[in-house]
Short mmCIF file of N, CA and C in Angstrom, two decimals:
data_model
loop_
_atom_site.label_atom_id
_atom_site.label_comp_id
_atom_site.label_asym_id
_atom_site.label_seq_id
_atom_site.Cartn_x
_atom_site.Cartn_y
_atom_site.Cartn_z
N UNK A 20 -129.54 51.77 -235.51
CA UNK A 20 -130.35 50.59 -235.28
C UNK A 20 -129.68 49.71 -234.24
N UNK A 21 -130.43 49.24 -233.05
CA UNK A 21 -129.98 48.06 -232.39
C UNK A 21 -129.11 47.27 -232.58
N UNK A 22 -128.73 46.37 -232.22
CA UNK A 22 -128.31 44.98 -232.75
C UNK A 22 -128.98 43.69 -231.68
N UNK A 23 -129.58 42.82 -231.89
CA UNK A 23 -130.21 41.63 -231.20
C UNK A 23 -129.80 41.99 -229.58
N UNK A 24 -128.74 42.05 -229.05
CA UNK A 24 -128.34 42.80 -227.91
C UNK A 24 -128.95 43.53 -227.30
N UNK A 25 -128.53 44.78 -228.29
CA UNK A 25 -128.81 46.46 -227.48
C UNK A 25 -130.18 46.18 -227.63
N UNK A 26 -131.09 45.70 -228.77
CA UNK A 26 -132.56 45.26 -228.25
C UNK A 26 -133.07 44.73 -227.14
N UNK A 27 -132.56 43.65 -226.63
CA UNK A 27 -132.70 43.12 -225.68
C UNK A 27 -132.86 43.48 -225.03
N UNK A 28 -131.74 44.19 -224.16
CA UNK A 28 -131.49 45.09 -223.33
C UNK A 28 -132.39 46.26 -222.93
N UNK A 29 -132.93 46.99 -224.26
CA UNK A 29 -133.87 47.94 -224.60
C UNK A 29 -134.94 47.56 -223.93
N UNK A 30 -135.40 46.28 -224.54
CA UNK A 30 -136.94 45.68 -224.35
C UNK A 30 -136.88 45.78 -222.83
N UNK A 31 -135.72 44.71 -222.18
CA UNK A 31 -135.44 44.71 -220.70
C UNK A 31 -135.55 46.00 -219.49
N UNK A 32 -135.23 47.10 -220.27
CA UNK A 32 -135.23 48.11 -219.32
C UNK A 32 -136.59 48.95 -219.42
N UNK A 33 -136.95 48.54 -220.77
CA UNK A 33 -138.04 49.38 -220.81
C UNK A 33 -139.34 48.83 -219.54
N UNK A 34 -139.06 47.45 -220.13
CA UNK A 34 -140.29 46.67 -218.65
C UNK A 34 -139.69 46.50 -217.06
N UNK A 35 -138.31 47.15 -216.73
CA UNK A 35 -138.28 46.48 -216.24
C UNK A 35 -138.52 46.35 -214.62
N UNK A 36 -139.85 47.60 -213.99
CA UNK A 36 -140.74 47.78 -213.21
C UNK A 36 -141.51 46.64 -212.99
N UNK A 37 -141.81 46.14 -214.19
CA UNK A 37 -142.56 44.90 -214.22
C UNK A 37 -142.32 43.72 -213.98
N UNK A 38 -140.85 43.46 -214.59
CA UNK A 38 -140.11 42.28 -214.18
C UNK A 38 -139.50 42.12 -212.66
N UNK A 39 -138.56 43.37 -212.21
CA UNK A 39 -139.11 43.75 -210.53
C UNK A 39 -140.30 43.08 -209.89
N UNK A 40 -141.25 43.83 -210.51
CA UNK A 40 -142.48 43.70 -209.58
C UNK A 40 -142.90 41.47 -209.36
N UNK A 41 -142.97 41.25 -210.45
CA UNK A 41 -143.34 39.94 -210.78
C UNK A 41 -141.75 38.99 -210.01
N UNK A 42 -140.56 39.52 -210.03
CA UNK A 42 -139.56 39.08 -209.29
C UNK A 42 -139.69 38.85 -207.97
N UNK A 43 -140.42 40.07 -207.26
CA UNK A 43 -140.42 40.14 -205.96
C UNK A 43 -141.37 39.40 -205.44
N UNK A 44 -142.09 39.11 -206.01
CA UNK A 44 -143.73 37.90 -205.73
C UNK A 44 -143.59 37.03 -205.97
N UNK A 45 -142.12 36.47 -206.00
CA UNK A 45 -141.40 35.42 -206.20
C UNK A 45 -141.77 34.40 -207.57
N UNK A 46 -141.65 35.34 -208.71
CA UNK A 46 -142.06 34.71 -210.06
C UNK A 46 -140.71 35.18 -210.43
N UNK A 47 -140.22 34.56 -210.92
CA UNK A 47 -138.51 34.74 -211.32
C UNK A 47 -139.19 35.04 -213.07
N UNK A 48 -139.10 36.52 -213.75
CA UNK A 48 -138.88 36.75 -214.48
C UNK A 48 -138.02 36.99 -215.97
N UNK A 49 -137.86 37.40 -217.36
CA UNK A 49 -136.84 37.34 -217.90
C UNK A 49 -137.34 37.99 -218.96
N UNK A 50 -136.80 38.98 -219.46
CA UNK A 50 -137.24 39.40 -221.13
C UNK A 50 -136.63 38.32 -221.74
N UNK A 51 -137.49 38.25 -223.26
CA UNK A 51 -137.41 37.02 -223.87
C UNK A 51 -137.69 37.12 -225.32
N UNK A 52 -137.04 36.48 -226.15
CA UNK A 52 -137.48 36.31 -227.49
C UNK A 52 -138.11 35.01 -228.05
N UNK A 53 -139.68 35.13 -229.14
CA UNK A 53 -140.04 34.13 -229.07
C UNK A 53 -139.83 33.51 -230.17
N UNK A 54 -139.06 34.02 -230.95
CA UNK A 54 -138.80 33.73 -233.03
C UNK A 54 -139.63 34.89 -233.29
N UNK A 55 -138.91 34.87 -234.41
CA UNK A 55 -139.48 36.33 -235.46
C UNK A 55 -139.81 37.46 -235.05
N UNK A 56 -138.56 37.76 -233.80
CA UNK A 56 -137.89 38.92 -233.45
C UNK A 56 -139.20 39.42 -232.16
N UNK A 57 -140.35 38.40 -232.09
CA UNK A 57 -141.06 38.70 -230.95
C UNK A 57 -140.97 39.07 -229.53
N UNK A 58 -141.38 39.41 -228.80
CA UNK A 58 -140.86 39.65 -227.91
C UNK A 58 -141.57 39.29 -226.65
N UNK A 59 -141.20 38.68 -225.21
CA UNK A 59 -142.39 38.42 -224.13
C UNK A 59 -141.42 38.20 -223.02
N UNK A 60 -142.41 38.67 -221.88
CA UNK A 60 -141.71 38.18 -220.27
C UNK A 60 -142.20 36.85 -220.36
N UNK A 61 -140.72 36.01 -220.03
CA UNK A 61 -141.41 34.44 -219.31
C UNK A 61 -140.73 34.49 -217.86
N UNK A 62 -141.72 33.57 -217.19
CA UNK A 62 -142.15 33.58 -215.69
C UNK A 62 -142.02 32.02 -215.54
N UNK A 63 -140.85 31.57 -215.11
CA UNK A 63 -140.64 30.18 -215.22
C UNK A 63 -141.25 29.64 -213.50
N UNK A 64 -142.20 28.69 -213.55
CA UNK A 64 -143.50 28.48 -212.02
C UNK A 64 -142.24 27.38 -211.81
N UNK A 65 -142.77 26.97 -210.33
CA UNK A 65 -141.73 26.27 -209.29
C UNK A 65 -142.00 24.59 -209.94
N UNK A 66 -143.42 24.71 -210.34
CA UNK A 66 -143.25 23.06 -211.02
C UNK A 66 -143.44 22.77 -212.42
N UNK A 67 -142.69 23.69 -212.80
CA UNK A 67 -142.40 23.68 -214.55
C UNK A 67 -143.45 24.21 -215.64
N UNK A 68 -144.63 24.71 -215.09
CA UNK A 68 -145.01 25.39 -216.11
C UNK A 68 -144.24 26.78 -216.45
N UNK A 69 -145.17 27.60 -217.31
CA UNK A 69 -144.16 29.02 -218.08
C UNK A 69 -145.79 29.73 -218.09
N UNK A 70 -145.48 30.99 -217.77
CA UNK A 70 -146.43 32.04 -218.05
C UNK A 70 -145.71 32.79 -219.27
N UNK A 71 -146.19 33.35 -220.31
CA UNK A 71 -145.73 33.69 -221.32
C UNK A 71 -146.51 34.87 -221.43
N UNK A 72 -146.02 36.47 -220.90
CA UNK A 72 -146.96 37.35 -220.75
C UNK A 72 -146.52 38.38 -222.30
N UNK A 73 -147.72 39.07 -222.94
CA UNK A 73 -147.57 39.37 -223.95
C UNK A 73 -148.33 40.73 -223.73
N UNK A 74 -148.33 41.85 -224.89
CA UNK A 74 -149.29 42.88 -225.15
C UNK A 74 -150.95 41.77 -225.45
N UNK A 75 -151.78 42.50 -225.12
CA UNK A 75 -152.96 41.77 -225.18
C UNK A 75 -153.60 40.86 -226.18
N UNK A 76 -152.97 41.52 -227.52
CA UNK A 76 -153.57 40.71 -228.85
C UNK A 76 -152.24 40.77 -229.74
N UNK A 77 -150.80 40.80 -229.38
CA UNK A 77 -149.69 40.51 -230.21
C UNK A 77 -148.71 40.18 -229.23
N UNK A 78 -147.41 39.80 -229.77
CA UNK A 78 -146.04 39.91 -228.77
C UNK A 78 -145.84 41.07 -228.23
N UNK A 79 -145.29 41.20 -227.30
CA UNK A 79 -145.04 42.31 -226.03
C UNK A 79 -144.07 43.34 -227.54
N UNK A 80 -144.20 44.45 -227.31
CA UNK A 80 -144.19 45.87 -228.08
C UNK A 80 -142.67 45.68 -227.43
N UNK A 81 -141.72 46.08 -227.96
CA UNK A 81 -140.34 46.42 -227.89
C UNK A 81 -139.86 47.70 -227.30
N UNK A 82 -141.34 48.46 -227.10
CA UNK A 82 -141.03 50.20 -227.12
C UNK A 82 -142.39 50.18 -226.36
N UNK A 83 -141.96 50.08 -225.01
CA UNK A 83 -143.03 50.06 -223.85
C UNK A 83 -144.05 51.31 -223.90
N UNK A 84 -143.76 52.76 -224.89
CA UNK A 84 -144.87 53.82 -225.09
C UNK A 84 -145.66 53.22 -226.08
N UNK A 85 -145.87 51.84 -226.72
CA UNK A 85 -146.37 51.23 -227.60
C UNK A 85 -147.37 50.28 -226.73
N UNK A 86 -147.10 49.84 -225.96
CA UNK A 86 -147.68 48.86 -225.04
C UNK A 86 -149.30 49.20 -225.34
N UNK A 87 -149.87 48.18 -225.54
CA UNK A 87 -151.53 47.97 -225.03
C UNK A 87 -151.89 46.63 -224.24
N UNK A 88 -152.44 46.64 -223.22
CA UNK A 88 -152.81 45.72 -222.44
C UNK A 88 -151.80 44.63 -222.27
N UNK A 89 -152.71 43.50 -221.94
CA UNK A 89 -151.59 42.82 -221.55
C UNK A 89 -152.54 41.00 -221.60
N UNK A 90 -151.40 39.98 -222.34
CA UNK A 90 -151.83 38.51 -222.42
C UNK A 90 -151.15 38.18 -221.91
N UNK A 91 -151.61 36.70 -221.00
CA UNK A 91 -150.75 35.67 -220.30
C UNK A 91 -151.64 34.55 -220.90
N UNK A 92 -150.55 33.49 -221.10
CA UNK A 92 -150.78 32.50 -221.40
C UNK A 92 -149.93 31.49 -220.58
N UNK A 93 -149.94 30.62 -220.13
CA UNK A 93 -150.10 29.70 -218.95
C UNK A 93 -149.86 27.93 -219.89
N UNK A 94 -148.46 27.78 -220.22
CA UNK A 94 -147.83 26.47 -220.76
C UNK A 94 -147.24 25.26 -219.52
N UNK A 95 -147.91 24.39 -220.74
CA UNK A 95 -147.28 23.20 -219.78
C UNK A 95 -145.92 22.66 -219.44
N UNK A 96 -145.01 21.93 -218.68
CA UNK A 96 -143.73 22.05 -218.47
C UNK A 96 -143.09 21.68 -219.94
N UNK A 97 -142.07 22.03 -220.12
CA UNK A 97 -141.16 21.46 -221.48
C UNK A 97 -141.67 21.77 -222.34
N UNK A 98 -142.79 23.00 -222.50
CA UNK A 98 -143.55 22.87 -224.07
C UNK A 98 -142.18 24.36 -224.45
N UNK A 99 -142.13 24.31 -226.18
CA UNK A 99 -141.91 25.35 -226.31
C UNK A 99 -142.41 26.53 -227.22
N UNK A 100 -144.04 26.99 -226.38
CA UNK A 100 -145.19 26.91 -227.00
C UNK A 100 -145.59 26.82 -227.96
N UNK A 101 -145.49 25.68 -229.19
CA UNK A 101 -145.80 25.36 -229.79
C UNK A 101 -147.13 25.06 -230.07
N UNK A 102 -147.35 24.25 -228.91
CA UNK A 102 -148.70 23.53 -228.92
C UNK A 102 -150.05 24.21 -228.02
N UNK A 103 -149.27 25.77 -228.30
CA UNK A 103 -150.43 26.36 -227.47
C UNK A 103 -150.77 26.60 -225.94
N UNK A 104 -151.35 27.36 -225.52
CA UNK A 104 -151.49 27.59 -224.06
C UNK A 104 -152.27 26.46 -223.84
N UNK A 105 -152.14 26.01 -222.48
CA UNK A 105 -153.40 25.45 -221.55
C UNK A 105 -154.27 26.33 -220.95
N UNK A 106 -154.50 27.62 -221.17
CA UNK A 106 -155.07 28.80 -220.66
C UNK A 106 -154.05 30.11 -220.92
N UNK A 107 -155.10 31.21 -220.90
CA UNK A 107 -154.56 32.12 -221.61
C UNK A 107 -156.12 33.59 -220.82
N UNK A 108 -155.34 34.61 -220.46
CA UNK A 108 -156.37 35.23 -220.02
C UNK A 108 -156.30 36.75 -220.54
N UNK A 109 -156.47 37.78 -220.41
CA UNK A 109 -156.13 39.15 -220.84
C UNK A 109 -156.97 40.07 -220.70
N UNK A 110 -156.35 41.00 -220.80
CA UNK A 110 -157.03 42.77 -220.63
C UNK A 110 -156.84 44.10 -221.30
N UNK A 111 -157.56 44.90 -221.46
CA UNK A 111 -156.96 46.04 -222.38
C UNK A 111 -155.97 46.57 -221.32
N UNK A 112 -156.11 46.47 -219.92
CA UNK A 112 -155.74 47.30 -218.94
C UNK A 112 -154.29 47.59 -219.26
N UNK A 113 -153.46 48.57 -219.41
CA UNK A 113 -152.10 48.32 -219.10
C UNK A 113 -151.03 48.45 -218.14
N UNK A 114 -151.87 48.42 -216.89
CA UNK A 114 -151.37 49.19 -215.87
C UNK A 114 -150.24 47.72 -215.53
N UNK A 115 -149.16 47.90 -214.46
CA UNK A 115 -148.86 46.60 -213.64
C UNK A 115 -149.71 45.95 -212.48
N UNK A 116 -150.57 46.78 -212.04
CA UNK A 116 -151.73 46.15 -211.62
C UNK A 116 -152.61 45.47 -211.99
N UNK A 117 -152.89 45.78 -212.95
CA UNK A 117 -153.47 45.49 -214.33
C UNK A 117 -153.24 43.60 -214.60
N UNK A 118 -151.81 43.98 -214.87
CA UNK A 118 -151.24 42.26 -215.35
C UNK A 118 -151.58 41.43 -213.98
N UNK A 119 -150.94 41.73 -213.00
CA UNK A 119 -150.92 41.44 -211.80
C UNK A 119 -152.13 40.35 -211.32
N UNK A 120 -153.48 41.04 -211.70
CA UNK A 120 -154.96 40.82 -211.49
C UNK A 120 -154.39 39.31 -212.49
N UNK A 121 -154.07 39.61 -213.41
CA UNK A 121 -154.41 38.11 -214.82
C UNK A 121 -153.10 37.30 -214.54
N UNK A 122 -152.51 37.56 -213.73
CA UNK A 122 -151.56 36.32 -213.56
C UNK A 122 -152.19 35.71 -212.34
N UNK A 123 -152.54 36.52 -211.52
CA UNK A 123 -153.33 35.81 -210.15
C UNK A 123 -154.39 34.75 -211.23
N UNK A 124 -154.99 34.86 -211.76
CA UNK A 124 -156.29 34.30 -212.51
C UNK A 124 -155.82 32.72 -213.11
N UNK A 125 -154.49 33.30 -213.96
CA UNK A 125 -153.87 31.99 -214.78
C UNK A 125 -153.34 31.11 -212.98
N UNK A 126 -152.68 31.76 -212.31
CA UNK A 126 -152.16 30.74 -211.25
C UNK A 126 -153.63 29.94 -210.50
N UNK A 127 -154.31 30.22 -210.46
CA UNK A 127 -155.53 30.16 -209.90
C UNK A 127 -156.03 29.25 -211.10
N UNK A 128 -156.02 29.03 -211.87
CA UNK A 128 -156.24 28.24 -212.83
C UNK A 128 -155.42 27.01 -212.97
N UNK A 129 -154.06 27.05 -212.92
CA UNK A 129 -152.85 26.37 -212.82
C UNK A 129 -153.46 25.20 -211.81
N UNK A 130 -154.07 25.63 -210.55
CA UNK A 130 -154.41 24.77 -209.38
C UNK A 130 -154.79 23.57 -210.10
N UNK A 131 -156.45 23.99 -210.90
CA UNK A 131 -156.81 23.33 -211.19
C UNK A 131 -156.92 22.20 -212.16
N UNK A 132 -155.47 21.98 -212.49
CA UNK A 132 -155.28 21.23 -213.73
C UNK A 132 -154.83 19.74 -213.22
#
């Protein structure tokens, strides 16, 4: 069995095409834990919001051959989502293209707040 660590790490390598990809489009990525051993990429934006990207209808799967689709949810600066997204978008898709499409959507949304 893991330990909080070697999980980490696990979760990290398993995505970590994705976190690359979202790095290089200048979204500074991070595997992440959210309590109760959950798991999600956060995407910290240049004026303090957080994209909080997840499997589509739970926390991001630990064991990326588990993966289904994909949620972003789109927080306001300093929250620690507690109080819920300000938007939140998703897809069964699971491709990285896939996410790609729904983070364009939440930033595109972001404008308008």
């Amino acid at each position: 069995m893991l330990d909080h660590g070697g999980s980490a790490r696990a979760g990290q390598d398993g995505y970590r095409d994705v976190i690359d990809a979202l790095n290089t489009l200048g979204l500074p990525t991070a595997f992440t834990q959210t309590g109760g051993s959950h798991a999600a990429l956060e995407v910290r934006l240049d004026d303090g919001h957080t994209l909080l990207v997840t499997d589509e209808e739970e926390s991001l799967s630990w064991d990326r051959d588990e993966h289904a689709g994909w949620g972003v949810g789109l927080y306001r600066p300093g929250s620690e989502y507690d109080d819920g997204p300000l938007a939140f978008h998703s897809t069964a898709g699971s491709s990285l293209q896939a996410l790609l499409l729904v983070v364009e959507q939440l930033l595109r949304h972001r404008t308008g707040l």
